[in-house]
mmCIF file of C-alpha atoms and ligand atoms in Angstrom:
data_model
loop_
_atom_site.group_PDB
_atom_site.id
_atom_site.type_symbol
_atom_site.label_atom_id
_atom_site.label_comp_id
_atom_site.label_asym_id
_atom_site.label_seq_id
_atom_site.Cartn_x
_atom_site.Cartn_y
_atom_site.Cartn_z
ATOM 1 C CA MET A 1 117.926 124.675 84.065
ATOM 2 C CA SER A 2 115.455 127.101 85.599
ATOM 3 C CA PHE A 3 113.486 125.781 88.530
ATOM 4 C CA SER A 4 110.185 126.173 86.711
ATOM 5 C CA ALA A 5 111.292 123.803 83.912
ATOM 6 C CA MET A 6 112.796 121.176 86.243
ATOM 7 C CA PRO A 7 110.561 118.067 86.312
ATOM 8 C CA LYS A 8 108.825 117.720 89.680
ATOM 9 C CA VAL A 9 106.767 115.214 91.623
ATOM 10 C CA GLU A 10 104.107 116.548 94.000
ATOM 11 C CA LEU A 11 102.444 114.196 96.493
ATOM 12 C CA HIS A 12 100.342 116.517 98.670
ATOM 13 C CA LEU A 13 97.793 118.682 96.880
ATOM 14 C CA HIS A 14 94.138 119.202 97.824
ATOM 15 C CA LEU A 15 92.259 119.440 94.528
ATOM 16 C CA GLU A 16 89.794 122.127 95.663
ATOM 17 C CA GLY A 17 92.718 123.840 97.372
ATOM 18 C CA GLY A 18 94.286 124.292 93.955
ATOM 19 C CA ALA A 19 91.321 126.304 92.675
ATOM 20 C CA PRO A 20 92.407 129.784 91.587
ATOM 21 C CA PRO A 21 90.192 132.448 93.232
ATOM 22 C CA ALA A 22 89.123 133.730 89.793
ATOM 23 C CA PHE A 23 87.942 130.237 88.872
ATOM 24 C CA VAL A 24 85.812 130.019 92.040
ATOM 25 C CA ARG A 25 84.448 133.538 91.522
ATOM 26 C CA GLY A 26 83.529 132.677 87.934
ATOM 27 C CA MET A 27 81.715 129.543 88.964
ATOM 28 C CA ALA A 28 79.898 131.380 91.797
ATOM 29 C CA LYS A 29 78.739 134.014 89.303
ATOM 30 C CA GLU A 30 77.455 131.365 86.859
ATOM 31 C CA LYS A 31 75.353 129.897 89.646
ATOM 32 C CA SER A 32 74.416 133.163 91.353
ATOM 33 C CA ILE A 33 75.976 132.027 94.628
ATOM 34 C CA ASP A 34 77.215 134.886 96.820
ATOM 35 C CA ILE A 35 80.573 134.004 98.347
ATOM 36 C CA SER A 36 82.067 137.485 98.032
ATOM 37 C CA GLY A 37 82.916 137.401 101.754
ATOM 38 C CA ILE A 38 85.724 134.879 101.239
ATOM 39 C CA PHE A 39 87.828 137.204 99.097
ATOM 40 C CA ASN A 40 90.131 140.127 99.885
ATOM 41 C CA GLU A 41 89.890 143.373 97.943
ATOM 42 C CA ASP A 42 92.758 142.214 95.736
ATOM 43 C CA GLY A 43 90.758 139.100 94.845
ATOM 44 C CA SER A 44 92.798 136.594 96.886
ATOM 45 C CA TYR A 45 91.252 134.271 99.479
ATOM 46 C CA ALA A 46 90.676 135.962 102.853
ATOM 47 C CA TYR A 47 91.007 134.119 106.156
ATOM 48 C CA ARG A 48 92.509 134.704 109.601
ATOM 49 C CA ASP A 49 94.059 131.373 110.547
ATOM 50 C CA PHE A 50 93.993 127.651 109.739
ATOM 51 C CA TRP A 51 90.552 127.076 111.224
ATOM 52 C CA HIS A 52 89.071 130.013 109.371
ATOM 53 C CA PHE A 53 90.909 128.725 106.269
ATOM 54 C CA LEU A 54 88.982 125.442 106.580
ATOM 55 C CA GLU A 55 85.702 127.391 106.597
ATOM 56 C CA VAL A 56 86.690 129.511 103.611
ATOM 57 C CA TYR A 57 87.865 126.355 101.819
ATOM 58 C CA GLU A 58 84.486 124.716 102.339
ATOM 59 C CA ALA A 59 82.690 127.893 101.160
ATOM 60 C CA ALA A 60 84.842 127.990 97.999
ATOM 61 C CA THR A 61 84.175 124.290 97.431
ATOM 62 C CA SER A 62 80.411 124.828 97.774
ATOM 63 C CA VAL A 63 80.300 126.344 94.260
ATOM 64 C CA LEU A 64 81.436 123.003 92.805
ATOM 65 C CA THR A 65 78.208 121.076 92.531
ATOM 66 C CA SER A 66 78.534 118.668 89.588
ATOM 67 C CA PRO A 67 80.984 116.198 88.020
ATOM 68 C CA GLU A 68 81.434 118.695 85.172
ATOM 69 C CA ASP A 69 82.495 121.395 87.687
ATOM 70 C CA PHE A 70 85.143 119.054 89.078
ATOM 71 C CA ALA A 71 86.320 118.236 85.558
ATOM 72 C CA ARG A 72 86.810 121.958 84.907
ATOM 73 C CA LEU A 73 88.596 122.337 88.236
ATOM 74 C CA THR A 74 90.908 119.423 87.417
ATOM 75 C CA THR A 75 91.770 120.982 84.053
ATOM 76 C CA ALA A 76 92.521 124.358 85.667
ATOM 77 C CA VAL A 77 94.650 122.861 88.454
ATOM 78 C CA LEU A 78 96.680 120.567 86.194
ATOM 79 C CA GLU A 79 97.350 123.325 83.686
ATOM 80 C CA LYS A 80 98.940 125.378 86.471
ATOM 81 C CA SER A 81 100.877 122.442 87.915
ATOM 82 C CA ALA A 82 102.235 121.430 84.508
ATOM 83 C CA ALA A 83 103.359 125.031 83.902
ATOM 84 C CA HIS A 84 105.526 124.651 87.009
ATOM 85 C CA GLY A 85 107.162 121.461 85.757
ATOM 86 C CA VAL A 86 105.082 118.950 87.711
ATOM 87 C CA VAL A 87 105.101 115.664 85.769
ATOM 88 C CA TYR A 88 103.414 113.496 88.405
ATOM 89 C CA CYS A 89 100.946 114.593 91.047
ATOM 90 C CA GLU A 90 98.782 112.931 93.691
ATOM 91 C CA THR A 91 95.708 114.831 94.773
ATOM 92 C CA PHE A 92 93.361 114.511 97.723
ATOM 93 C CA LEU A 93 89.735 113.999 96.694
ATOM 94 C CA SER A 94 86.838 114.003 99.114
ATOM 95 C CA PRO A 95 83.586 112.165 98.377
ATOM 96 C CA ASP A 96 82.110 114.585 100.961
ATOM 97 C CA PHE A 97 82.395 117.324 98.305
ATOM 98 C CA CYS A 98 81.793 114.972 95.363
ATOM 99 C CA GLY A 99 78.260 113.686 95.721
ATOM 100 C CA GLY A 100 77.907 113.596 99.513
ATOM 101 C CA ARG A 101 79.625 110.207 100.001
ATOM 102 C CA ASP A 102 77.091 108.334 97.885
ATOM 103 C CA VAL A 103 79.014 105.596 96.033
ATOM 104 C CA GLY A 104 77.050 105.976 92.778
ATOM 105 C CA ALA A 105 77.462 109.763 92.717
ATOM 106 C CA TRP A 106 81.117 109.447 93.692
ATOM 107 C CA ARG A 107 81.734 107.176 90.681
ATOM 108 C CA GLU A 108 80.337 109.889 88.403
ATOM 109 C CA TYR A 109 82.487 112.630 89.908
ATOM 110 C CA LEU A 110 85.537 110.377 89.744
ATOM 111 C CA ALA A 111 84.911 109.488 86.091
ATOM 112 C CA ALA A 112 84.704 113.199 85.201
ATOM 113 C CA ILE A 113 87.907 114.002 87.127
ATOM 114 C CA LYS A 114 89.748 111.098 85.484
ATOM 115 C CA GLU A 115 88.607 112.123 82.028
ATOM 116 C CA ALA A 116 89.908 115.659 82.596
ATOM 117 C CA ALA A 117 93.156 114.232 83.973
ATOM 118 C CA ASP A 118 93.605 111.999 80.915
ATOM 119 C CA LYS A 119 93.181 115.009 78.644
ATOM 120 C CA ALA A 120 95.713 117.003 80.683
ATOM 121 C CA GLU A 121 98.146 114.087 80.449
ATOM 122 C CA ALA A 122 97.804 113.974 76.652
ATOM 123 C CA GLN A 123 98.146 117.756 76.337
ATOM 124 C CA ASN A 124 100.589 118.725 79.068
ATOM 125 C CA GLY A 125 102.355 115.494 80.002
ATOM 126 C CA ILE A 126 101.219 115.564 83.624
ATOM 127 C CA THR A 127 100.065 112.352 85.312
ATOM 128 C CA LEU A 128 97.506 112.580 88.121
ATOM 129 C CA ARG A 129 96.450 109.960 90.673
ATOM 130 C CA GLY A 130 93.889 110.262 93.484
ATOM 131 C CA ILE A 131 93.973 109.786 97.244
ATOM 132 C CA VAL A 132 90.481 109.538 98.715
ATOM 133 C CA THR A 133 90.283 111.634 101.843
ATOM 134 C CA PRO A 134 87.702 111.944 104.611
ATOM 135 C CA ILE A 135 87.464 115.229 106.468
ATOM 136 C CA ARG A 136 88.498 114.709 110.057
ATOM 137 C CA HIS A 137 86.127 117.236 111.630
ATOM 138 C CA PHE A 138 83.178 115.585 109.873
ATOM 139 C CA GLY A 139 83.773 112.625 112.210
ATOM 140 C CA PRO A 140 84.511 108.878 112.055
ATOM 141 C CA GLU A 141 81.058 107.765 110.845
ATOM 142 C CA LYS A 142 81.285 109.869 107.687
ATOM 143 C CA ALA A 143 84.876 108.635 107.280
ATOM 144 C CA LYS A 144 83.546 105.062 107.079
ATOM 145 C CA GLU A 145 81.203 106.060 104.251
ATOM 146 C CA THR A 146 84.143 107.742 102.543
ATOM 147 C CA ALA A 147 86.226 104.580 102.975
ATOM 148 C CA LEU A 148 83.465 102.617 101.253
ATOM 149 C CA CYS A 149 83.655 105.031 98.280
ATOM 150 C CA ALA A 150 87.425 104.542 98.269
ATOM 151 C CA ALA A 151 87.228 100.761 98.503
ATOM 152 C CA GLU A 152 84.654 100.565 95.703
ATOM 153 C CA THR A 153 86.859 102.583 93.340
ATOM 154 C CA ALA A 154 90.351 101.438 94.420
ATOM 155 C CA GLY A 155 92.562 100.578 91.466
ATOM 156 C CA ASP A 156 95.145 102.053 89.137
ATOM 157 C CA TRP A 157 93.813 105.577 89.499
ATOM 158 C CA VAL A 158 92.528 105.801 93.070
ATOM 159 C CA VAL A 159 95.759 104.682 94.684
ATOM 160 C CA GLY A 160 95.555 105.925 98.256
ATOM 161 C CA PHE A 161 93.495 106.879 101.277
ATOM 162 C CA GLY A 162 94.230 109.768 103.619
ATOM 163 C CA ILE A 163 92.645 112.135 106.094
ATOM 164 C CA ALA A 164 92.532 115.952 105.991
ATOM 165 C CA GLY A 165 90.678 118.648 107.902
ATOM 166 C CA ASP A 166 91.050 119.810 111.489
ATOM 167 C CA GLU A 167 93.898 117.843 113.051
ATOM 168 C CA LYS A 168 92.607 118.780 116.500
ATOM 169 C CA ALA A 169 89.276 116.992 115.966
ATOM 170 C CA GLY A 170 89.328 113.567 117.605
ATOM 171 C CA GLU A 171 92.222 111.105 117.598
ATOM 172 C CA PRO A 172 93.725 109.106 114.702
ATOM 173 C CA GLY A 173 92.510 105.892 116.326
ATOM 174 C CA ASP A 174 88.895 107.075 115.925
ATOM 175 C CA PHE A 175 89.393 106.567 112.190
ATOM 176 C CA ALA A 176 91.026 103.116 112.377
ATOM 177 C CA TYR A 177 87.957 101.345 110.987
ATOM 178 C CA ALA A 178 87.970 103.536 107.858
ATOM 179 C CA PHE A 179 91.709 103.081 107.384
ATOM 180 C CA ASP A 180 91.459 99.306 107.896
ATOM 181 C CA MET A 181 88.797 99.180 105.203
ATOM 182 C CA ALA A 182 90.947 101.176 102.786
ATOM 183 C CA ARG A 183 93.989 98.983 103.519
ATOM 184 C CA GLU A 184 91.960 95.839 102.882
ATOM 185 C CA ALA A 185 90.955 97.338 99.523
ATOM 186 C CA GLY A 186 94.651 97.546 98.625
ATOM 187 C CA LEU A 187 95.080 101.306 99.059
ATOM 188 C CA ASP A 188 98.272 102.914 100.352
ATOM 189 C CA LEU A 189 97.794 105.180 103.342
ATOM 190 C CA THR A 190 98.716 108.665 104.508
ATOM 191 C CA ALA A 191 97.401 110.993 107.233
ATOM 192 C CA HIS A 192 97.786 114.665 108.067
ATOM 193 C CA ALA A 193 99.591 114.836 111.432
ATOM 194 C CA GLY A 194 102.293 116.807 113.201
ATOM 195 C CA GLU A 195 101.229 120.176 111.799
ATOM 196 C CA TRP A 196 98.802 121.523 114.430
ATOM 197 C CA ARG A 197 99.565 118.901 117.082
ATOM 198 C CA GLY A 198 102.877 117.661 118.392
ATOM 199 C CA PRO A 199 104.939 114.524 117.794
ATOM 200 C CA GLU A 200 102.453 112.249 119.584
ATOM 201 C CA SER A 201 99.945 112.894 116.785
ATOM 202 C CA ILE A 202 102.428 111.371 114.336
ATOM 203 C CA THR A 203 103.139 108.384 116.594
ATOM 204 C CA ASN A 204 99.379 107.810 116.916
ATOM 205 C CA ALA A 205 98.858 107.990 113.141
ATOM 206 C CA LEU A 206 101.676 105.485 112.594
ATOM 207 C CA ASN A 207 100.544 103.083 115.306
ATOM 208 C CA ASP A 208 96.762 103.348 114.996
ATOM 209 C CA LEU A 209 96.303 103.923 111.244
ATOM 210 C CA ARG A 210 99.464 102.152 109.980
ATOM 211 C CA VAL A 211 100.183 104.794 107.373
ATOM 212 C CA SER A 212 103.369 104.766 105.280
ATOM 213 C CA ARG A 213 103.370 108.518 104.669
ATOM 214 C CA ILE A 214 102.532 111.482 106.881
ATOM 215 C CA GLY A 215 101.037 114.743 105.596
ATOM 216 C CA HIS A 216 103.341 117.425 107.055
ATOM 217 C CA GLY A 217 104.815 115.510 110.025
ATOM 218 C CA VAL A 218 107.213 118.382 110.557
ATOM 219 C CA ARG A 219 106.662 118.642 114.305
ATOM 220 C CA SER A 220 108.378 115.264 114.650
ATOM 221 C CA ILE A 221 111.452 117.476 115.034
ATOM 222 C CA GLU A 222 110.335 118.085 118.648
ATOM 223 C CA ASP A 223 111.013 114.430 119.539
ATOM 224 C CA PRO A 224 114.446 113.059 118.539
ATOM 225 C CA ALA A 225 113.345 109.458 119.189
ATOM 226 C CA LEU A 226 110.490 109.909 116.734
ATOM 227 C CA VAL A 227 112.843 111.423 114.148
ATOM 228 C CA ASP A 228 114.994 108.284 114.514
ATOM 229 C CA ARG A 229 111.911 106.103 114.088
ATOM 230 C CA LEU A 230 110.814 107.931 110.920
ATOM 231 C CA ALA A 231 114.294 107.507 109.423
ATOM 232 C CA GLU A 232 114.541 103.859 110.505
ATOM 233 C CA GLU A 233 111.076 102.893 109.231
ATOM 234 C CA LYS A 234 111.457 104.978 106.051
ATOM 235 C CA VAL A 235 108.258 106.880 106.741
ATOM 236 C CA VAL A 236 107.814 109.530 104.046
ATOM 237 C CA LEU A 237 106.932 113.094 105.043
ATOM 238 C CA GLU A 238 104.839 115.162 102.628
ATOM 239 C CA VAL A 239 106.334 118.483 103.654
ATOM 240 C CA CYS A 240 104.657 121.721 102.537
ATOM 241 C CA PRO A 241 107.076 124.443 103.648
ATOM 242 C CA GLY A 242 105.266 127.427 102.098
ATOM 243 C CA SER A 243 101.972 126.319 103.638
ATOM 244 C CA ASN A 244 103.579 125.971 107.068
ATOM 245 C CA VAL A 245 105.158 129.421 106.914
ATOM 246 C CA PHE A 246 102.039 131.113 105.498
ATOM 247 C CA LEU A 247 99.835 129.613 108.218
ATOM 248 C CA GLY A 248 102.353 130.447 110.939
ATOM 249 C CA VAL A 249 103.403 126.950 112.027
ATOM 250 C CA TYR A 250 106.930 128.415 111.675
ATOM 251 C CA PRO A 251 107.827 132.109 111.532
ATOM 252 C CA SER A 252 110.078 131.725 108.485
ATOM 253 C CA LEU A 253 111.496 129.111 106.131
ATOM 254 C CA ALA A 254 114.856 129.499 107.886
ATOM 255 C CA ALA A 255 113.135 128.316 111.086
ATOM 256 C CA HIS A 256 111.415 125.390 109.300
ATOM 257 C CA PRO A 257 112.731 121.917 110.183
ATOM 258 C CA ILE A 258 112.804 120.445 106.638
ATOM 259 C CA GLU A 259 116.592 120.686 106.366
ATOM 260 C CA ARG A 260 117.176 119.234 109.845
ATOM 261 C CA LEU A 261 114.814 116.338 109.097
ATOM 262 C CA ARG A 262 116.588 115.658 105.818
ATOM 263 C CA GLU A 263 119.984 115.718 107.539
ATOM 264 C CA ALA A 264 118.664 113.259 110.133
ATOM 265 C CA GLY A 265 117.921 110.784 107.335
ATOM 266 C CA VAL A 266 114.147 111.242 107.165
ATOM 267 C CA ILE A 267 112.657 110.930 103.657
ATOM 268 C CA VAL A 268 111.198 114.350 102.901
ATOM 269 C CA THR A 269 109.208 115.384 99.842
ATOM 270 C CA VAL A 270 108.004 118.886 98.923
ATOM 271 C CA SER A 271 104.467 119.956 97.987
ATOM 272 C CA THR A 272 102.271 123.057 97.889
ATOM 273 C CA ASP A 273 99.173 121.832 99.822
ATOM 274 C CA ASP A 274 96.674 124.497 98.608
ATOM 275 C CA PRO A 275 98.788 126.728 96.365
ATOM 276 C CA PRO A 276 96.562 129.776 95.673
ATOM 277 C CA PHE A 277 95.440 129.869 99.319
ATOM 278 C CA PHE A 278 99.068 130.003 100.475
ATOM 279 C CA HIS A 279 100.380 132.129 97.599
ATOM 280 C CA THR A 280 102.794 129.462 96.483
ATOM 281 C CA THR A 281 103.721 127.245 93.524
ATOM 282 C CA MET A 282 106.166 124.341 93.170
ATOM 283 C CA THR A 283 108.618 126.733 91.462
ATOM 284 C CA ARG A 284 108.364 129.115 94.380
ATOM 285 C CA GLU A 285 108.968 126.253 96.852
ATOM 286 C CA TYR A 286 112.123 125.301 94.917
ATOM 287 C CA ASN A 287 113.357 128.887 94.721
ATOM 288 C CA ASP A 288 112.827 129.438 98.428
ATOM 289 C CA LEU A 289 114.528 126.157 99.416
ATOM 290 C CA ALA A 290 117.501 126.994 97.189
ATOM 291 C CA GLU A 291 117.776 130.475 98.633
ATOM 292 C CA THR A 292 117.312 129.522 102.282
ATOM 293 C CA PHE A 293 119.125 126.185 102.519
ATOM 294 C CA GLY A 294 121.353 126.246 99.442
ATOM 295 C CA TRP A 295 119.698 123.242 97.787
ATOM 296 C CA ASP A 296 121.216 122.788 94.332
ATOM 297 C CA ASP A 297 120.089 121.020 91.159
ATOM 298 C CA ASP A 298 121.406 117.678 92.409
ATOM 299 C CA ALA A 299 119.453 118.042 95.649
ATOM 300 C CA PHE A 300 116.263 118.761 93.692
ATOM 301 C CA ARG A 301 116.879 115.826 91.349
ATOM 302 C CA ALA A 302 117.312 113.549 94.382
ATOM 303 C CA LEU A 303 114.140 115.051 95.862
ATOM 304 C CA ALA A 304 112.124 114.272 92.718
ATOM 305 C CA ARG A 305 113.399 110.665 92.628
ATOM 306 C CA ALA A 306 112.656 110.128 96.329
ATOM 307 C CA SER A 307 109.184 111.581 95.822
ATOM 308 C CA LEU A 308 108.498 109.260 92.896
ATOM 309 C CA ASP A 309 109.711 106.293 94.965
ATOM 310 C CA ALA A 310 107.203 107.334 97.637
ATOM 311 C CA ALA A 311 104.328 107.688 95.152
ATOM 312 C CA PHE A 312 101.356 105.335 95.562
ATOM 313 C CA CYS A 313 100.961 104.522 91.842
ATOM 314 C CA ASP A 314 101.876 101.191 90.239
ATOM 315 C CA ALA A 315 105.373 100.233 89.047
ATOM 316 C CA ASP A 316 104.624 100.769 85.336
ATOM 317 C CA THR A 317 103.484 104.332 85.963
ATOM 318 C CA LYS A 318 106.562 104.964 88.106
ATOM 319 C CA ALA A 319 108.857 103.636 85.378
ATOM 320 C CA ARG A 320 107.183 105.879 82.809
ATOM 321 C CA VAL A 321 107.477 108.969 85.034
ATOM 322 C CA ALA A 322 111.064 108.067 85.979
ATOM 323 C CA LYS A 323 112.032 108.488 82.308
ATOM 324 C CA ARG A 324 110.730 112.056 82.465
ATOM 325 C CA LEU A 325 112.955 112.718 85.467
ATOM 326 C CA GLU A 326 116.028 111.128 83.876
ATOM 327 C CA THR A 327 115.876 113.182 80.732
ATOM 328 C CA SER A 328 116.193 116.412 82.669
HETATM 329 N N1 HPA B 1 95.127 120.900 105.634
HETATM 330 C C1 HPA B 1 94.170 120.150 106.188
HETATM 331 N N2 HPA B 1 93.027 119.963 105.631
HETATM 332 C C2 HPA B 1 92.781 120.530 104.471
HETATM 333 C C3 HPA B 1 93.719 121.311 103.842
HETATM 334 C C4 HPA B 1 94.956 121.512 104.444
HETATM 335 O O1 HPA B 1 95.857 122.199 103.918
HETATM 336 N N3 HPA B 1 93.198 121.736 102.680
HETATM 337 C C5 HPA B 1 91.976 121.207 102.616
HETATM 338 N N4 HPA B 1 91.711 120.470 103.691
HETATM 339 ZN ZN1 ZN B 2 97.206 119.191 103.355
#
C-alpha cells in the first residue's frame, strides 16, 4: 500500500497552521486586508525563524474573523488531511482567535467548526476532535479565560486542553490554574515543551501541569533519566519531525531523536504541526521516516494504533476509528 493511502492518526495539528497560503490570500482579498508581506514570491509563507513564524502565523490568522471563516478553514484543512489518509485528527483551537476568549462568541465559532467537521466526516471519512489551546506568550491571565471557554464546552468534541505559542515565555507553572480548571472539567491535557527549551521544560510541564502528552518533547533525549521517566510513565510524545527539521531544531531527519526515543521505549506519535508552513504532509512524514530510519508498513501500522490509543476522544470513537485501521 502506498503511504498516502495508509490510514493515519494525527494528534498535533494547529488548525490555522493548516491553512494553505492560497486560502489565506483569497480570504485577505475578499476582505481587502493587505498581508502581502507574509508571502514569498512563490506564494509560500515567508518567515526567518520560529519567533518570526509566530508573527506571520498571527498575521495569517487575522484574516479569519467569523465563525463562517473558520468553517471554511476546517473544510479546507480536513480535505487535505483526508487526501493523505488521515482518518482521525486532533486539532488545536484557540479562543484567542475565535471570538477573543468570550464564551458566547467561542460557542458560535466552535459550532461552525464542528458543523464543517461533521460534513467532512460524512464526505471524506475523517474524524476531527478539538484541543482548546491558550497562547503562551499572551500570558497566564488570558489562559484562564481560555480555560473557561474550554471548561464550558468540554464534552465529546472538545476533548483536550493544551498550550502553544512561544515556549520561552514564562514557565509551565504560571499556567497551572488554567490547566487545573481544564482538568476539573474532565479534559485530557497536553503542552508544547522540549522543542525550544531543554529537558527541564518537559519535567516542569509534567510536574506542574500534570499533562499526559507532550507536544514535541524531543529534547528529552538530552536527559537519559527523563527518557526513562517518559517510558516508565507512558507519557506520549506528539513528535513533528518535519517541523523540527524545517525550523532548525535539528539539522536533518537523520539527526532527529525520534528513532532513539522509540528504541528507548517512549511512546512516539507523528504529526505535521503546521503543514503548509513547514512544507510537509503526513505522507511526506511517512516517506521521510521510511527512507531515513527504514520504518516499514508494520512500523507505521503500530504507530497508527499507538496514536489512536493516545487520542483524547471517547472509547466509542476509538473503537470506530480502530476498525478503519484494521481494514488496511
Ligand atoms: N508551535 C507553537 N505554537 C504554535 C505553533 C507551533 O508550531 N503553531 C501555532 N502556534
Ligand atoms: Zn505545535
